[in-house]
Amino acid sequence: MSEVVAVIDYGMGNLHSAGKALEKVASGQQILITGDADQIRAADRVVFPGVGAIRDCIGVLRETGLDEAIRDVIAAGKPLLGICVGMQALMAHSEENNGVDCLGVFDGEVAFFGEMQDETGSKLKVPHMGWNQVQQGMAHPMWAGIANNARFYFVHSYCVTGMSDDEVAGFCDYGRRFAAAVTRNNVFAVQFHPEKSADAGLTLLENFLRWQP
Amino acid sequence: MGLAKRIIPCLDVDDGRVVKGVQFVDIRDAGDPVEVAKRYNDAGADEITFLDITASHEGRDTTLHTVERIASQVFIPLTVGGGVRTLEDIRNLLNAGADKVGINSAAVHNPEFVREAAERFGSQCIVVAIDAKKVSAESEPNRWEIFTHGGRKPTGLDAVEWAKRMTDYGAGEILLTSMDRDGTKNGFDIALTRAISDAVPVPVIASGGVGNLQHLVDGVIQGGADAVLAASIFHFGEYSVEEAKRFMQNAGIEMRV
């Protein structure tokens, strides 16, 4: 039986990109886009993507019971990859939408970029949109074959702060220093979109499919 | 270290074929949008914009199929614009694999559409495309107006005010085209680019008029653009995306190389 990689479908945004990119790098694994909690629990690996607003995201996860499925996957020690809002949803709390309690897998806070200026004094644009460098905070199998300070594609207006450095796998600078990748045990989550980050992103996804935490 | 400025090649697509001539030096038939998108991806393009100029209803299904084919083979962001009028149009394009959707005349006809779209799908995927033309005389302070129908129909809307309003309504990015410069190869309208970029909190893509690589540099440094869009200079192999990136980097601009 080949491994099953579940991509969690909870009706938020474009999951096809994540699925297509995983299919591109899979070697024998079956990529299953699903909103079924049992299928997610039964999968060998799970990808938790997300775009859009956090209140809707958390709301849908709670209504459908997928929040519990995610906790079960993590407790079972299976590799889980959070992407963008999927990473933010794993934090304790987000200040988006007047404040939303998230899943609390990590202690981090999700904060608005706010009014910031660059070195030259001009206002930084929000969303933080485009290719920025990720400084690797630790050696990790997910970074195999990816250069330190490689560029990944970001698009977000809120970012993860308040994490202890030993759980930050990668940092990014945009007006402030924020967590671009976090990890603990079998969980790895990234703020950028590996499925839209050309070769560096595909390498990261390939690493995830091989990762044995 | 920091966020790179983006180079975005733009493809005009009619009924599933790239038109307005894309002619890479070493490729004979460059009419297949998937092939062209892959070429630009391999050359280091930071995003691809796909402008659907298909008029017929049947053609729209072809467009969705084309977007699907590109999205399964090209792993950089893809923006699709042209004829987007309803929330269903947006949903279909996103489901087919577009990352962002460009809204142009539908926003002028019904500004609330932008607000609804941003609320439903998130600002990160809503790009408002603005076609602006200078309407002030040389002796007057600069003023630009929004035009529709390929620059033929004035709307009376002030371009700077309009851009601000669109971002208030939730646009996550502005694609700004100077109708005075489009197709001239004389460079971007720098004053227009600067006026819009300073007025809105979101990224601005400069478009219209690129004829050489210095124009790209000027759009970023003088115009304050976050990204530059060009078609013909890349399509006909005058310059490669790699060359453009190196040139911009040598001018002190942060690029993904």
Coordinates of C-alpha atoms in Angstrom, one line a residue:
Chain A
M1 CA 0.0 0.0 0.0
S2 CA 1.4 3.4 -1.0
E3 CA 1.4 6.2 1.5
V4 CA -1.6 8.6 1.6
V5 CA -0.9 12.3 2.0
A6 CA -4.1 14.2 2.9
V7 CA -4.5 17.8 2.0
I8 CA -7.1 19.3 4.3
D9 CA -10.0 20.8 2.4
Y10 CA -12.1 23.0 4.6
G11 CA -13.5 25.2 1.8
M12 CA -11.0 28.0 2.1
G13 CA -9.3 29.1 -1.0
N14 CA -7.3 27.4 -3.6
L15 CA -6.1 23.9 -2.5
H16 CA -5.4 22.8 -6.0
S17 CA -2.0 24.5 -6.1
A18 CA -0.9 22.6 -3.0
G19 CA -2.2 19.4 -4.4
K20 CA -0.7 19.9 -7.8
A21 CA 2.7 20.8 -6.4
L22 CA 2.6 17.7 -4.1
E23 CA 1.7 15.5 -7.1
K24 CA 4.6 16.9 -9.0
V25 CA 7.2 15.9 -6.3
A26 CA 5.4 12.7 -5.0
S27 CA 7.1 9.4 -5.7
G28 CA 4.4 6.8 -5.3
Q29 CA 2.4 8.6 -2.6
Q30 CA -1.3 9.2 -3.2
I31 CA -2.3 12.9 -2.8
L32 CA -5.8 13.1 -1.4
I33 CA -7.6 16.4 -1.1
T34 CA -10.3 15.8 1.6
G35 CA -12.5 17.4 4.2
D36 CA -13.3 14.1 5.8
A37 CA -12.0 13.9 9.4
D38 CA -11.6 10.1 9.3
Q39 CA -9.7 10.1 6.0
I40 CA -7.4 12.8 7.5
R41 CA -6.8 10.7 10.7
A42 CA -6.1 7.7 8.6
A43 CA -3.6 9.4 6.3
D44 CA 0.2 8.9 6.7
R45 CA 1.0 12.6 6.3
V46 CA -1.2 15.7 6.4
V47 CA -0.9 19.1 4.7
F48 CA -2.9 21.9 6.3
P49 CA -3.1 24.8 3.8
G50 CA -5.1 28.0 4.1
V51 CA -5.8 31.4 2.7
G52 CA -8.3 34.1 3.7
A53 CA -9.4 35.4 7.0
I54 CA -8.6 33.6 10.3
R55 CA -12.1 33.9 11.9
D56 CA -13.7 32.0 9.0
C57 CA -10.9 29.5 9.0
I58 CA -11.1 28.6 12.7
G59 CA -14.9 28.8 12.5
V60 CA -15.1 26.2 9.8
L61 CA -12.5 23.9 11.5
R62 CA -14.5 23.9 14.7
E63 CA -17.9 23.4 13.0
T64 CA -16.6 20.5 11.0
G65 CA -14.6 18.9 13.8
L66 CA -11.5 19.1 11.7
D67 CA -9.7 20.9 14.6
E68 CA -9.9 17.7 16.5
A69 CA -8.7 15.7 13.5
I70 CA -5.6 18.0 13.3
R71 CA -4.9 17.5 17.0
D72 CA -5.2 13.7 16.6
V73 CA -2.8 13.7 13.7
I74 CA -0.3 15.7 15.7
A75 CA -0.8 13.4 18.8
A76 CA -0.3 10.3 16.6
G77 CA 3.2 11.6 15.6
K78 CA 2.4 11.8 11.9
P79 CA 4.2 14.5 9.9
L80 CA 2.0 17.7 9.5
L81 CA 2.8 20.6 7.3
G82 CA 1.0 23.9 7.9
I83 CA 1.0 26.5 5.1
C84 CA 0.2 30.3 5.4
V85 CA -3.1 30.6 7.3
G86 CA -2.7 27.0 8.2
M87 CA 0.4 28.0 10.1
Q88 CA -1.3 30.9 11.8
A89 CA -4.2 28.7 12.8
L90 CA -1.8 26.5 14.8
M91 CA -0.9 29.5 17.0
A92 CA -2.5 30.5 20.4
H93 CA -4.2 33.7 19.2
S94 CA -4.6 36.0 16.2
E95 CA -5.4 39.7 16.4
E96 CA -7.1 39.5 13.0
N97 CA -10.9 40.0 12.9
N98 CA -10.8 41.8 16.3
G99 CA -9.1 38.8 18.0
V100 CA -9.6 35.1 17.4
D101 CA -8.5 32.2 19.6
C102 CA -6.7 29.7 17.4
L103 CA -5.8 26.0 17.9
G104 CA -3.0 26.6 20.4
V105 CA -0.6 24.0 19.1
F106 CA 2.2 26.7 19.4
D107 CA 2.3 29.6 21.8
G108 CA 2.8 32.3 19.1
E109 CA 0.7 35.3 18.5
V110 CA -0.4 36.4 15.1
A111 CA 0.0 40.2 14.7
F112 CA -0.7 42.7 12.0
F113 CA 2.3 44.1 10.1
G114 CA 1.0 47.6 10.9
E115 CA 2.3 50.9 9.8
M116 CA 6.0 50.4 9.2
Q117 CA 8.7 52.1 7.3
D118 CA 11.7 50.7 5.4
E119 CA 15.3 52.0 5.8
T120 CA 14.6 54.9 3.5
G121 CA 11.6 56.0 5.4
S122 CA 9.0 55.1 2.8
K123 CA 5.9 53.2 4.0
L124 CA 6.0 49.4 3.8
K125 CA 3.3 47.9 1.7
V126 CA 0.9 45.5 3.2
P127 CA 0.2 42.7 2.3
H128 CA 3.8 41.5 2.4
M129 CA 3.6 40.1 -1.2
G130 CA 6.4 38.6 -3.2
W131 CA 9.7 36.8 -2.8
N132 CA 11.6 37.2 0.5
Q133 CA 14.6 35.5 2.0
V134 CA 14.2 32.9 4.7
Q135 CA 17.1 32.7 7.2
Q136 CA 17.2 29.1 8.5
G137 CA 17.1 29.2 12.3
M138 CA 18.2 25.6 12.7
A139 CA 19.4 22.6 10.8
H140 CA 16.3 20.5 9.8
P141 CA 15.5 17.7 7.4
M142 CA 12.9 20.0 5.8
W143 CA 15.7 22.4 4.7
A144 CA 17.7 19.6 2.9
G145 CA 18.9 20.9 -0.4
I146 CA 17.7 24.5 0.2
A147 CA 20.2 27.2 0.6
N148 CA 20.2 29.4 3.7
N149 CA 18.5 32.8 2.8
A150 CA 16.7 31.2 -0.3
R151 CA 13.7 33.2 -1.4
F152 CA 10.1 32.0 -1.0
Y153 CA 6.8 33.5 -2.1
F154 CA 4.9 35.2 0.6
V155 CA 1.5 36.9 0.6
H156 CA 0.1 37.9 4.0
S157 CA -0.9 40.8 6.2
Y158 CA -0.4 39.2 9.6
C159 CA 2.7 37.4 10.9
V160 CA 3.7 35.1 13.7
T161 CA 5.5 36.6 16.7
G162 CA 6.2 35.7 20.3
M163 CA 7.6 32.3 19.6
S164 CA 10.6 31.0 21.5
D165 CA 13.6 30.8 19.2
D166 CA 14.1 27.1 19.6
E167 CA 10.9 26.5 17.8
V168 CA 11.6 28.9 14.9
A169 CA 13.0 27.0 12.0
G170 CA 13.2 30.1 9.7
F171 CA 13.1 33.9 10.1
C172 CA 12.1 36.5 7.6
D173 CA 12.5 40.3 7.8
Y174 CA 9.8 42.7 6.6
G175 CA 9.8 45.8 8.7
R176 CA 10.2 43.5 11.6
R177 CA 11.7 40.0 12.2
F178 CA 9.0 37.3 12.2
A179 CA 8.7 33.5 12.1
A180 CA 8.6 32.3 8.5
A181 CA 8.8 28.6 9.6
V182 CA 8.1 27.0 13.0
T183 CA 8.5 23.4 14.1
R184 CA 8.1 21.1 17.0
N185 CA 8.5 17.3 16.9
N186 CA 6.3 16.1 13.9
V187 CA 4.9 19.5 13.0
F188 CA 6.4 21.9 10.6
A189 CA 4.6 25.1 9.4
V190 CA 5.5 27.8 7.0
Q191 CA 4.2 31.3 6.4
F192 CA 5.2 31.3 2.7
H193 CA 3.7 29.3 -0.1
P194 CA 6.0 26.4 -1.0
E195 CA 3.6 25.4 -3.8
K196 CA 4.2 28.8 -5.4
S197 CA 7.9 29.1 -4.6
A198 CA 9.4 27.5 -7.7
D199 CA 12.3 25.1 -7.1
A200 CA 13.0 26.0 -3.4
G201 CA 9.3 25.4 -2.6
L202 CA 9.1 22.1 -4.5
T203 CA 12.2 20.9 -2.7
L204 CA 10.6 21.7 0.6
L205 CA 7.5 19.7 -0.3
E206 CA 9.6 16.8 -1.5
N207 CA 11.5 17.0 1.9
F208 CA 8.1 16.8 3.6
L209 CA 7.1 13.7 1.7
R210 CA 10.3 12.0 2.9
W211 CA 10.4 13.4 6.5
Q212 CA 10.6 10.9 9.2
P213 CA 10.2 12.9 12.4
Chain B
M1 CA 18.2 41.4 2.6
G2 CA 14.5 41.9 2.1
L3 CA 11.5 41.6 -0.2
A4 CA 12.5 41.5 -3.9
K5 CA 10.9 43.6 -6.6
R6 CA 9.1 41.4 -9.1
I7 CA 9.2 41.0 -12.9
I8 CA 5.9 39.8 -14.3
P9 CA 5.7 38.8 -18.0
C10 CA 2.1 39.2 -19.3
L11 CA 0.5 36.9 -21.9
D12 CA -2.6 37.9 -23.9
V13 CA -4.6 34.8 -24.5
D14 CA -7.5 34.4 -26.9
D15 CA -9.4 31.1 -26.9
G16 CA -6.5 29.1 -25.4
R17 CA -3.8 30.6 -27.6
V18 CA -1.3 33.3 -26.8
V19 CA -1.8 36.2 -29.2
K20 CA -0.2 39.5 -29.9
G21 CA 2.8 37.5 -30.8
V22 CA 5.1 35.7 -28.5
Q23 CA 8.1 34.7 -30.4
F24 CA 11.0 33.4 -28.5
V25 CA 14.1 33.4 -30.6
D26 CA 14.7 29.7 -30.5
I27 CA 11.1 28.4 -30.4
R28 CA 9.0 28.2 -33.5
D29 CA 5.5 27.9 -32.2
A30 CA 5.1 29.9 -29.0
G31 CA 1.3 30.0 -29.1
D32 CA 0.7 27.5 -26.4
P33 CA 0.2 29.4 -23.1
V34 CA 1.4 26.5 -21.0
E35 CA 4.7 26.3 -23.0
V36 CA 5.2 30.1 -22.8
A37 CA 4.4 30.1 -19.0
K38 CA 6.9 27.3 -18.5
R39 CA 9.6 29.1 -20.4
Y40 CA 9.1 32.2 -18.3
N41 CA 9.0 30.2 -15.1
D42 CA 12.4 28.5 -16.1
A43 CA 13.8 32.0 -16.9
G44 CA 13.1 33.2 -13.4
A45 CA 9.9 35.2 -13.8
D46 CA 8.5 36.0 -10.4
E47 CA 4.9 35.7 -11.4
I48 CA 2.9 35.3 -14.6
T49 CA -0.1 37.4 -15.6
F50 CA -2.5 36.0 -18.1
L51 CA -4.9 38.5 -19.8
D52 CA -7.9 36.7 -21.2
I53 CA -9.1 38.6 -24.2
T54 CA -11.6 35.9 -25.3
A55 CA -14.9 37.4 -26.3
S56 CA -17.1 34.3 -26.7
H57 CA -18.8 32.5 -23.8
E58 CA -17.5 29.1 -25.0
G59 CA -14.0 30.5 -25.0
R60 CA -14.3 31.1 -21.2
D61 CA -14.3 27.3 -20.6
T62 CA -11.2 27.0 -22.7
T63 CA -9.7 29.7 -20.5
L64 CA -10.4 27.7 -17.4
H65 CA -8.9 24.6 -18.9
T66 CA -5.8 26.6 -19.9
V67 CA -5.4 28.0 -16.4
E68 CA -5.7 24.4 -15.1
R69 CA -3.0 23.2 -17.4
I70 CA -0.6 26.1 -16.5
A71 CA -1.3 25.6 -12.7
S72 CA -0.4 21.9 -12.9
Q73 CA 3.0 22.7 -14.4
V74 CA 4.1 26.1 -13.3
F75 CA 4.8 26.7 -9.6
I76 CA 4.9 30.4 -9.3
P77 CA 2.0 32.8 -8.8
L78 CA -0.5 33.2 -11.6
T79 CA -2.8 36.2 -12.0
V80 CA -5.7 35.9 -14.5
G81 CA -7.6 39.0 -15.7
G82 CA -10.0 39.9 -18.4
G83 CA -13.8 39.7 -18.4
V84 CA -14.1 39.0 -14.7
R85 CA -17.6 40.2 -13.7
T86 CA -19.1 37.9 -11.1
L87 CA -18.2 36.1 -7.9
E88 CA -18.7 32.9 -9.8
D89 CA -16.1 34.0 -12.4
I90 CA -13.6 34.5 -9.6
R91 CA -14.4 31.2 -7.9
N92 CA -14.0 29.3 -11.2
L93 CA -10.6 30.9 -11.9
L94 CA -9.3 30.2 -8.4
N95 CA -10.6 26.7 -8.5
A96 CA -8.8 26.2 -11.9
G97 CA -5.6 27.3 -10.2
A98 CA -5.3 31.0 -10.5
D99 CA -3.7 32.6 -7.4
K100 CA -5.0 36.1 -8.1
V101 CA -7.8 37.5 -10.2
G102 CA -7.7 40.9 -11.9
I103 CA -10.8 43.0 -11.9
N104 CA -11.0 46.0 -14.3
S105 CA -14.2 47.4 -15.8
A106 CA -16.5 45.5 -13.5
A107 CA -15.1 47.5 -10.6
V108 CA -15.9 50.8 -12.5
H109 CA -19.4 49.6 -13.2
N110 CA -20.0 48.3 -9.6
P111 CA -17.4 49.2 -7.0
E112 CA -19.2 47.1 -4.4
F113 CA -18.2 44.0 -6.5
V114 CA -14.6 44.6 -5.3
R115 CA -15.7 44.7 -1.6
E116 CA -17.8 41.5 -2.0
A117 CA -14.9 39.7 -3.8
A118 CA -12.3 40.7 -1.2
E119 CA -14.7 39.6 1.6
R120 CA -15.4 36.3 0.0
F121 CA -12.0 35.3 -1.3
G122 CA -9.6 37.5 0.7
S123 CA -7.8 40.6 -0.4
Q124 CA -4.6 38.6 -1.2
C125 CA -6.2 37.4 -4.4
I126 CA -8.0 40.5 -5.6
V127 CA -6.0 42.7 -8.0
V128 CA -7.8 45.8 -9.3
A129 CA -6.5 46.8 -12.7
I130 CA -6.6 50.5 -13.4
D131 CA -6.2 52.0 -16.9
A132 CA -5.4 55.7 -16.5
K133 CA -4.8 58.5 -18.9
K134 CA -3.4 62.0 -18.3
V135 CA -6.1 64.6 -18.6
S136 CA -4.4 67.7 -17.2
A137 CA -2.8 70.3 -19.5
E138 CA 1.0 70.8 -19.3
S139 CA 0.7 74.0 -17.2
E140 CA -1.7 72.3 -14.7
P141 CA -0.9 70.0 -11.8
N142 CA -1.0 66.4 -12.9
R143 CA -4.3 64.7 -13.1
W144 CA -5.1 61.3 -14.5
E145 CA -8.5 59.8 -15.2
I146 CA -9.8 56.2 -15.3
F147 CA -10.7 55.0 -18.8
T148 CA -12.5 51.8 -19.9
H149 CA -12.9 50.0 -23.2
G150 CA -9.2 50.0 -24.0
G151 CA -8.7 53.7 -23.2
R152 CA -11.6 54.9 -25.4
K153 CA -14.2 55.7 -22.7
P154 CA -13.6 58.3 -20.0
T155 CA -15.3 57.7 -16.6
G156 CA -14.7 61.0 -14.9
L157 CA -13.0 59.1 -12.0
D158 CA -9.7 60.6 -10.7
A159 CA -7.1 57.8 -10.9
V160 CA -5.5 58.5 -7.5
E161 CA -8.8 58.8 -5.7
W162 CA -10.0 55.6 -7.4
A163 CA -7.0 53.6 -6.5
K164 CA -7.4 54.7 -2.8
R165 CA -11.1 53.8 -2.9
M166 CA -10.3 50.3 -4.4
T167 CA -7.8 49.5 -1.6
D168 CA -10.3 50.8 1.0
Y169 CA -12.8 48.2 -0.5
G170 CA -10.2 45.4 -0.1
A171 CA -8.1 45.3 -3.3
G172 CA -4.8 43.6 -2.3
E173 CA -2.8 44.9 -5.2
I174 CA -3.1 47.5 -8.0
L175 CA -2.2 46.8 -11.6
L176 CA -1.6 50.2 -13.0
T177 CA -1.5 50.8 -16.8
S178 CA -0.8 54.1 -18.4
M179 CA -3.0 54.3 -21.5
D180 CA -0.8 57.1 -22.8
R181 CA 2.3 54.9 -22.7
D182 CA 0.9 51.4 -23.5
G183 CA 2.5 50.1 -26.6
T184 CA 4.8 53.2 -27.1
K185 CA 8.0 51.7 -25.7
N186 CA 8.8 55.1 -24.2
G187 CA 8.8 53.9 -20.6
F188 CA 6.3 54.0 -17.7
D189 CA 4.4 57.2 -16.8
I190 CA 6.7 57.7 -13.8
A191 CA 4.7 60.6 -12.3
L192 CA 1.5 58.5 -12.4
T193 CA 3.2 55.4 -10.9
R194 CA 4.7 57.5 -8.1
A195 CA 1.3 59.2 -7.4
I196 CA -0.5 55.9 -7.1
S197 CA 2.2 54.1 -5.2
D198 CA 2.5 56.9 -2.6
A199 CA -1.3 57.0 -2.2
V200 CA -2.1 53.4 -1.5
P201 CA -1.0 51.0 1.2
V202 CA -0.9 47.9 -1.1
P203 CA 1.7 46.8 -3.7
V204 CA 1.5 48.5 -7.1
I205 CA 2.5 46.8 -10.4
A206 CA 3.6 49.3 -13.1
S207 CA 2.5 48.5 -16.6
G208 CA 2.5 50.2 -20.1
G209 CA 5.4 51.5 -22.1
V210 CA 8.4 49.3 -21.3
G211 CA 10.9 49.5 -24.2
N212 CA 14.2 48.8 -22.5
L213 CA 15.6 47.6 -19.2
Q214 CA 16.3 51.1 -17.8
H215 CA 12.5 51.6 -18.0
L216 CA 12.1 48.8 -15.5
V217 CA 14.6 50.3 -13.1
D218 CA 13.0 53.8 -13.4
G219 CA 9.5 52.3 -12.6
V220 CA 10.9 50.9 -9.4
I221 CA 13.3 53.6 -8.2
Q222 CA 11.6 56.7 -9.5
G223 CA 8.0 55.4 -9.7
G224 CA 8.1 53.4 -6.5
A225 CA 6.5 50.3 -8.1
D226 CA 6.7 47.0 -6.2
A227 CA 6.6 45.0 -9.5
V228 CA 7.0 45.7 -13.2
L229 CA 4.9 44.1 -15.9
A230 CA 6.1 43.8 -19.5
A231 CA 5.1 41.9 -22.5
S232 CA 6.7 42.6 -25.8
I233 CA 10.3 43.2 -24.7
F234 CA 10.3 39.6 -23.4
H235 CA 8.0 38.0 -26.0
F236 CA 10.3 38.8 -28.9
G237 CA 13.5 37.8 -27.2
E238 CA 14.8 41.4 -27.1
Y239 CA 15.7 40.9 -23.5
S240 CA 15.5 37.8 -21.3
V241 CA 14.0 37.8 -17.9
E242 CA 17.5 36.9 -16.5
E243 CA 19.1 39.9 -18.2
A244 CA 16.4 42.2 -16.9
K245 CA 16.9 40.9 -13.4
R246 CA 20.7 41.3 -13.5
F247 CA 20.3 44.8 -14.9
M248 CA 17.9 45.8 -12.1
Q249 CA 20.1 44.2 -9.5
N250 CA 23.1 46.1 -10.8
A251 CA 21.1 49.2 -10.4
G252 CA 20.8 48.5 -6.7
I253 CA 17.4 46.9 -6.7
E254 CA 16.8 43.8 -4.6
M255 CA 15.8 40.9 -7.0
R256 CA 15.4 37.2 -6.8
V257 CA 18.2 35.9 -9.0

